[in-house]
CSV table of N, CA and C in Angstrom, one decimal:
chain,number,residue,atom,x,y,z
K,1,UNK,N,72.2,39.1,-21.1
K,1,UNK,CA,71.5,39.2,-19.8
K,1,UNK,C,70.2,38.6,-19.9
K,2,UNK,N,70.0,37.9,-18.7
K,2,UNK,CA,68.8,37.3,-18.6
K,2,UNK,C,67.7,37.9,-17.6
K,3,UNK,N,66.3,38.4,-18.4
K,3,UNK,CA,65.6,38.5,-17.2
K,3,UNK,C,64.9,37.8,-16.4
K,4,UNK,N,64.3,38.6,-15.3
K,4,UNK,CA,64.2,37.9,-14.2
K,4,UNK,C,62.7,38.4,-14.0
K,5,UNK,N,62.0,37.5,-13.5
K,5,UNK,CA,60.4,37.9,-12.9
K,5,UNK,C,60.2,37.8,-11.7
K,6,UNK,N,59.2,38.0,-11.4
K,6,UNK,CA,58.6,37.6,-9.6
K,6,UNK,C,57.4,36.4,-9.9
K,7,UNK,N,57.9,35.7,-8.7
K,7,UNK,CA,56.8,34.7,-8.7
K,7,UNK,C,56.4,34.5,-7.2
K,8,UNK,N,54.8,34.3,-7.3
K,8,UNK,CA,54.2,34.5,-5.6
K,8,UNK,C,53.0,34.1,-5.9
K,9,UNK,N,52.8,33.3,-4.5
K,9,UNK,CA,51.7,33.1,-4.2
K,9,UNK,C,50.7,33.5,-2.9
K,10,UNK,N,49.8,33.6,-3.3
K,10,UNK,CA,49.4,34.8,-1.7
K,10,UNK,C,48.7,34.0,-0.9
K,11,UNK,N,48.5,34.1,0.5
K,11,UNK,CA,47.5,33.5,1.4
K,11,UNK,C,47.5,34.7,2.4
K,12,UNK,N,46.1,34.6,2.8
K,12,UNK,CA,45.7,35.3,4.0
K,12,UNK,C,46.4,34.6,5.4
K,13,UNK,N,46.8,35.5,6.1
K,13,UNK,CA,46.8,34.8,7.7
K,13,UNK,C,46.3,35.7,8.5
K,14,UNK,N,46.6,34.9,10.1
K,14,UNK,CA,45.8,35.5,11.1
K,14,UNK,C,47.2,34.6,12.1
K,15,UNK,N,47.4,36.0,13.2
K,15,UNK,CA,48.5,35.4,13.9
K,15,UNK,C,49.9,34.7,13.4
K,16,UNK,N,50.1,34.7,11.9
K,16,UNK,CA,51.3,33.8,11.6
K,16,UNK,C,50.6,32.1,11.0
K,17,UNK,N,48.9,32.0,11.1
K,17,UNK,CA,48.7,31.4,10.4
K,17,UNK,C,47.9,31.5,9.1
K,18,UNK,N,48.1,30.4,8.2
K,18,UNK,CA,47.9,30.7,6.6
K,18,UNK,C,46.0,30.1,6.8
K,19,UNK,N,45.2,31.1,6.9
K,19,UNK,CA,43.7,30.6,6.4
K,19,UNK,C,43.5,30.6,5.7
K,20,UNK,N,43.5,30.7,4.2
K,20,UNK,CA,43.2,30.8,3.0
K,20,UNK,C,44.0,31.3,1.7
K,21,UNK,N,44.5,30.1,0.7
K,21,UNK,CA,45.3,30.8,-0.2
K,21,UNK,C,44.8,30.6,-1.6
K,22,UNK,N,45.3,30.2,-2.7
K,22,UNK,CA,44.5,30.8,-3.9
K,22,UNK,C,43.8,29.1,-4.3
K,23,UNK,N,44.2,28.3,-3.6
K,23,UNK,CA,42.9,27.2,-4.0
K,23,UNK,C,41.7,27.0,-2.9
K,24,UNK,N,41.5,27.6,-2.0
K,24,UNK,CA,40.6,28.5,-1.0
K,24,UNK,C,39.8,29.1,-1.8
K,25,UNK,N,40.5,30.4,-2.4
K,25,UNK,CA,39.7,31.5,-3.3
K,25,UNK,C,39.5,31.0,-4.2
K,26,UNK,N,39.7,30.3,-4.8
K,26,UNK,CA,38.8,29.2,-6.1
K,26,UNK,C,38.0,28.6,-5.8
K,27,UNK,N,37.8,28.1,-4.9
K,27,UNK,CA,37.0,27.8,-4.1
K,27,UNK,C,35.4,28.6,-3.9
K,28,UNK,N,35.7,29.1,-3.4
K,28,UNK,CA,35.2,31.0,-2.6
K,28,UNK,C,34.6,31.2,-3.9
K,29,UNK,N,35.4,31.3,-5.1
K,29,UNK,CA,34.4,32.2,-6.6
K,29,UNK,C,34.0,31.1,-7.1
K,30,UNK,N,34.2,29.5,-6.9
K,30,UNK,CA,33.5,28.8,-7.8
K,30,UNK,C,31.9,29.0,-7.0
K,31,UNK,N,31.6,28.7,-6.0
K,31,UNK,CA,30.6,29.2,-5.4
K,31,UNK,C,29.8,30.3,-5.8
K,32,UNK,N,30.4,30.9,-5.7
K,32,UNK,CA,29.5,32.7,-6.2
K,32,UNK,C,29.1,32.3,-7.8
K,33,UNK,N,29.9,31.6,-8.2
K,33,UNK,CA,29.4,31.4,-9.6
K,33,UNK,C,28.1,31.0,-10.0
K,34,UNK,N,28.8,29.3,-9.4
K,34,UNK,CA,27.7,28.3,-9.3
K,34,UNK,C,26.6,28.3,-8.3
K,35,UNK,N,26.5,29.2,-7.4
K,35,UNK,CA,25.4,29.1,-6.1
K,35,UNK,C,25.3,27.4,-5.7
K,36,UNK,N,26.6,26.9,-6.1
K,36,UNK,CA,25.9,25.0,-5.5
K,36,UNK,C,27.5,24.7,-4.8
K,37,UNK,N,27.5,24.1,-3.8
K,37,UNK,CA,28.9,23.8,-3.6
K,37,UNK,C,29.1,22.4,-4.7
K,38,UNK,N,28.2,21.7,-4.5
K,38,UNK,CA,28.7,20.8,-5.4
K,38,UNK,C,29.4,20.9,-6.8
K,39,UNK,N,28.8,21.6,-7.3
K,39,UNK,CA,28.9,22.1,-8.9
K,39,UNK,C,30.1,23.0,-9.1
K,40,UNK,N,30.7,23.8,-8.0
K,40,UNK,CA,31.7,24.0,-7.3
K,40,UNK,C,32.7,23.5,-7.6
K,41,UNK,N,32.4,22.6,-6.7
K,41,UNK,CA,33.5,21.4,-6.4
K,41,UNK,C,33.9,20.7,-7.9
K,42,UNK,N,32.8,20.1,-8.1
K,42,UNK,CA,32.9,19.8,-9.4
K,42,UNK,C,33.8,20.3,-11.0
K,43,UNK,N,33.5,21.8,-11.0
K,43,UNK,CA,34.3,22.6,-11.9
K,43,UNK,C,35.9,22.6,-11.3
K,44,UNK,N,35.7,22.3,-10.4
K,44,UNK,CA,37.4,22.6,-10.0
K,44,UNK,C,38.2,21.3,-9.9
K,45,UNK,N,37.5,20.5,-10.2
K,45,UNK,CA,38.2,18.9,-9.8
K,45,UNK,C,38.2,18.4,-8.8
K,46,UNK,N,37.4,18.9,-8.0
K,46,UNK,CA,37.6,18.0,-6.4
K,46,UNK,C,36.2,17.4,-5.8
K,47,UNK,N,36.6,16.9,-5.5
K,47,UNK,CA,35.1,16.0,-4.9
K,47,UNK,C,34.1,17.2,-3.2
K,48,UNK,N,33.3,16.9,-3.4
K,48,UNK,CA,32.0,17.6,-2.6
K,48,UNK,C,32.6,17.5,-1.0
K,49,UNK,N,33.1,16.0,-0.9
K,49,UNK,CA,33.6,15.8,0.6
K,49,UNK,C,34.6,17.0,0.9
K,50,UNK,N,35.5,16.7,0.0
K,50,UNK,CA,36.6,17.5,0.2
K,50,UNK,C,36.2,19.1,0.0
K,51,UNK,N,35.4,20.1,-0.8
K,51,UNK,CA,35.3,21.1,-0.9
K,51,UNK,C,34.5,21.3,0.6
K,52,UNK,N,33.4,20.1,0.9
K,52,UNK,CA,32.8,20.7,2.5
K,52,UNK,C,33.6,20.3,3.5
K,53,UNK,N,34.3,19.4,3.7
K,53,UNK,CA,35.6,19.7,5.0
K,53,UNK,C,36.3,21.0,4.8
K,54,UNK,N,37.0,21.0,3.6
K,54,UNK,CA,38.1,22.6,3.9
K,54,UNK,C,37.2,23.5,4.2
K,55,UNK,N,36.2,24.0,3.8
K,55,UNK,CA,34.8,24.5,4.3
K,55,UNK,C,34.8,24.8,6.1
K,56,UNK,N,34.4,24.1,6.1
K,56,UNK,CA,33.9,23.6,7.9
K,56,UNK,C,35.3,24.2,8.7
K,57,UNK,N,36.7,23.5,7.9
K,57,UNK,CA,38.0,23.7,8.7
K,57,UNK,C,38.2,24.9,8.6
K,58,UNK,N,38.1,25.5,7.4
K,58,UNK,CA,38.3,27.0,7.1
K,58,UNK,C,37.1,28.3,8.0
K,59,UNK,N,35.9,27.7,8.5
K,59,UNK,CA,34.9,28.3,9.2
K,59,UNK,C,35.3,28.1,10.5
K,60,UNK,N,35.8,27.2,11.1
K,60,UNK,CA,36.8,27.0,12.4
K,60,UNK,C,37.7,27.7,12.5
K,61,UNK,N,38.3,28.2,11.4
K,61,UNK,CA,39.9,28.6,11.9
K,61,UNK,C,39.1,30.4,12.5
K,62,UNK,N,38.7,30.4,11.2
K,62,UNK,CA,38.1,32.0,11.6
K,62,UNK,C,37.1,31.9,12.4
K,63,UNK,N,36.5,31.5,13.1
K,63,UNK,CA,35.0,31.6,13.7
K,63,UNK,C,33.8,32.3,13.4
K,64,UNK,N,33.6,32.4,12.0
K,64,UNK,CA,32.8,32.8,11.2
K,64,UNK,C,32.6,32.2,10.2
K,65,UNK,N,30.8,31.7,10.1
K,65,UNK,CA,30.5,31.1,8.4
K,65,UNK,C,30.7,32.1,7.2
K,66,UNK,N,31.5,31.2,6.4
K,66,UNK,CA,31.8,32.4,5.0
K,66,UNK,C,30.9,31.6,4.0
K,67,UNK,N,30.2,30.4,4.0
K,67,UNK,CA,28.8,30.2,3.3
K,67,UNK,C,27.8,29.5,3.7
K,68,UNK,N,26.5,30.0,3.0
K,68,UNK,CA,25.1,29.2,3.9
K,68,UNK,C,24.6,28.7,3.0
K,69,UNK,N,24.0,27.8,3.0
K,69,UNK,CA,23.6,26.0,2.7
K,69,UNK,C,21.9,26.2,2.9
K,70,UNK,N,21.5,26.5,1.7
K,70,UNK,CA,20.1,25.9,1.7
K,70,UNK,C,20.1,24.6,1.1
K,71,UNK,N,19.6,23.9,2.3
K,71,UNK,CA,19.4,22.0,1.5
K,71,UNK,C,18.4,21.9,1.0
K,72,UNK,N,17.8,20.8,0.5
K,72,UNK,CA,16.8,21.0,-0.7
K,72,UNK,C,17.1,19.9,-2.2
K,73,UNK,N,18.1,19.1,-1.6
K,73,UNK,CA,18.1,18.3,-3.1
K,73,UNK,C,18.5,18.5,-4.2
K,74,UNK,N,18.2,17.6,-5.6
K,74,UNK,CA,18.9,18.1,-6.9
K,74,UNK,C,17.8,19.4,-7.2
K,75,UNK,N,19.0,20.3,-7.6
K,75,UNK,CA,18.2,21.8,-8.4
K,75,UNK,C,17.4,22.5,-6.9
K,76,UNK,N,17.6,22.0,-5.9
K,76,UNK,CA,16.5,23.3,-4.5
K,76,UNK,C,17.3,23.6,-3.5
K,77,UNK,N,18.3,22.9,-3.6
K,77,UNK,CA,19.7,23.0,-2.5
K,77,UNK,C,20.2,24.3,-3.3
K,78,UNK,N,21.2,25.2,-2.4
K,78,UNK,CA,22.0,26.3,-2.8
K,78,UNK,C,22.9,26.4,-2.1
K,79,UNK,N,24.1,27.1,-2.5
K,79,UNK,CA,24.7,27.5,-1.7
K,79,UNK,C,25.3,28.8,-1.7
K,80,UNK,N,25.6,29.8,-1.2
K,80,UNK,CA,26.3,31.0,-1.2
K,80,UNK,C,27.2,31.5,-0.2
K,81,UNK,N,27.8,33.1,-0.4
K,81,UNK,CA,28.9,33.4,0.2
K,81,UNK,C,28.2,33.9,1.1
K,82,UNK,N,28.5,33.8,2.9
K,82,UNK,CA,27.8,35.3,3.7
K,82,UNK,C,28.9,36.4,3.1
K,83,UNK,N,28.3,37.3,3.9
K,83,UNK,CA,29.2,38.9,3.8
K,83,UNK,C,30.5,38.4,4.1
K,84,UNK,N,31.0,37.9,5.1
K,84,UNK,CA,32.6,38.0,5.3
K,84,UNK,C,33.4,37.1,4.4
K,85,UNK,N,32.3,35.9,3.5
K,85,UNK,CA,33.2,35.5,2.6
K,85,UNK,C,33.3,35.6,1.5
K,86,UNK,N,32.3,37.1,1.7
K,86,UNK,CA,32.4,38.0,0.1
K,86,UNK,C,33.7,39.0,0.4
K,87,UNK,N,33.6,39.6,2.1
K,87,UNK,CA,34.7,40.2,2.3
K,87,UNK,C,35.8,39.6,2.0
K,88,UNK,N,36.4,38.1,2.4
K,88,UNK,CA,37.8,37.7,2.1
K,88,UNK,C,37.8,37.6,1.0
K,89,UNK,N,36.8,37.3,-0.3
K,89,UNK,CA,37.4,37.1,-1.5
K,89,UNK,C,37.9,38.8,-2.1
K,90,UNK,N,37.4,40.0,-1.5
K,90,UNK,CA,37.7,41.4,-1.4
K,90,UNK,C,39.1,41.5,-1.2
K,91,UNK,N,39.2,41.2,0.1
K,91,UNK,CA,40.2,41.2,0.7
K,91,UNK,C,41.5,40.9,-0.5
K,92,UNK,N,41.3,39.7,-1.1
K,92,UNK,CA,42.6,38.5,-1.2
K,92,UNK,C,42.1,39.4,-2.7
K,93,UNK,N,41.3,40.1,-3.7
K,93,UNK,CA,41.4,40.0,-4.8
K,93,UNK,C,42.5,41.2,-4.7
K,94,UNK,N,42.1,42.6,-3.5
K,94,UNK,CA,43.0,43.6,-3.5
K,94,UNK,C,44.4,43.4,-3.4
K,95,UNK,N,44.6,42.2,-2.6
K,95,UNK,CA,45.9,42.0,-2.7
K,95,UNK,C,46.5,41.4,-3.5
K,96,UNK,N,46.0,40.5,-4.2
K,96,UNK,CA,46.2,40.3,-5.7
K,96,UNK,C,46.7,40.9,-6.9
K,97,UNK,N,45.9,42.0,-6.6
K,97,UNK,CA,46.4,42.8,-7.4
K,97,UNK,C,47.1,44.2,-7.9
K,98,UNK,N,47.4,44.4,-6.4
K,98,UNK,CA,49.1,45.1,-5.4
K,98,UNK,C,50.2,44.4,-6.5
K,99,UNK,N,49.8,43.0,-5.8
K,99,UNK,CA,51.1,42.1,-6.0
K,99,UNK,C,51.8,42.3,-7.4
K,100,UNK,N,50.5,42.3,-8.6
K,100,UNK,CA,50.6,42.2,-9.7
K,100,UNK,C,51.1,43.5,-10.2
K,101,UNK,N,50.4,44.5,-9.9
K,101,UNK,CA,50.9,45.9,-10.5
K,101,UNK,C,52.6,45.9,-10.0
K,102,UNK,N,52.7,45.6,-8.7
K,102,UNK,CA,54.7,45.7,-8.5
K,102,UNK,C,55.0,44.6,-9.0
K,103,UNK,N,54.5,43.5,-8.8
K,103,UNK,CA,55.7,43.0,-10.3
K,103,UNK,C,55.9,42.8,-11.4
K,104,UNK,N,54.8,43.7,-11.8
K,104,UNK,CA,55.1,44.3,-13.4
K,104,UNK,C,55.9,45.4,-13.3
K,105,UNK,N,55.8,46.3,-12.2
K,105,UNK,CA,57.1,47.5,-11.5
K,105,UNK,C,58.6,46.8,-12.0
K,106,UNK,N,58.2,46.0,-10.6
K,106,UNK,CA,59.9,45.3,-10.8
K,106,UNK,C,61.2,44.5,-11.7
K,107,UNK,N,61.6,45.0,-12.5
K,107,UNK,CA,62.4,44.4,-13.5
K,107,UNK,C,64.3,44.5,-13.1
K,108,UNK,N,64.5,43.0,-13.1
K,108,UNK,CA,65.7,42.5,-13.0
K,108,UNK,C,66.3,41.9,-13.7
K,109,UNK,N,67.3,42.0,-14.3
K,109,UNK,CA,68.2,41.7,-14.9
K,109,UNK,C,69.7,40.8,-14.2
K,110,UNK,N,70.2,39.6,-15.2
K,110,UNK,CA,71.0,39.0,-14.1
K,110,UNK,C,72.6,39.0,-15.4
């Protein structure tokens, strides 16, 4: 007999759409880390443009900033989470780890 696992990936939605899934929330904690988007961006592989578009697109979908931007140059610029995008990283870590405690529940055999 061969076992069987669960495999999943989670995203938040709103109405049936997907706002944010787990390269969002990498996103979301490289931030909180680094207080820089760039440095951010950086640690994760992706370039600055691209971390501040899905940014901006992801602040559109929900109509709320989930980070504020002090500019300021190399070393005076910052960036951080507001409250609601400390709440969604809340949100998505709780469910996270629902997911994980039942599929360590769930055991299947084939």
């Amino acid at each position: 007999m061969a076992k069987l696992t669960i495999g999943y990936k989670i995203w938040l939605k709103r109405g049936g759409t997907e706002l944010i899934g787990p390269g969002g929330i990498a996103l979301l904690k490289a931030i909180a880390r680094e207080g820089s988007l760039k440095s951010a961006a950086e640690s994760l592989g992706m370039s600055y443009v691209f971390a501040w578009r899905y940014l901006r697109k992801l602040e559109k979908r929900l109509g709320k900033p989930i980070v504020e931007t002090r500019r300021g140059g190399e070393r005076r610029g910052a960036t951080t989470l507001t409250v609601y995008g400390l709440k969604l990283l809340e949100i998505y870590e709780k469910a996270w780890t629902e997911f994980e405690k039942l599929s360590r529940e769930l055991k299947f055999e084939i």
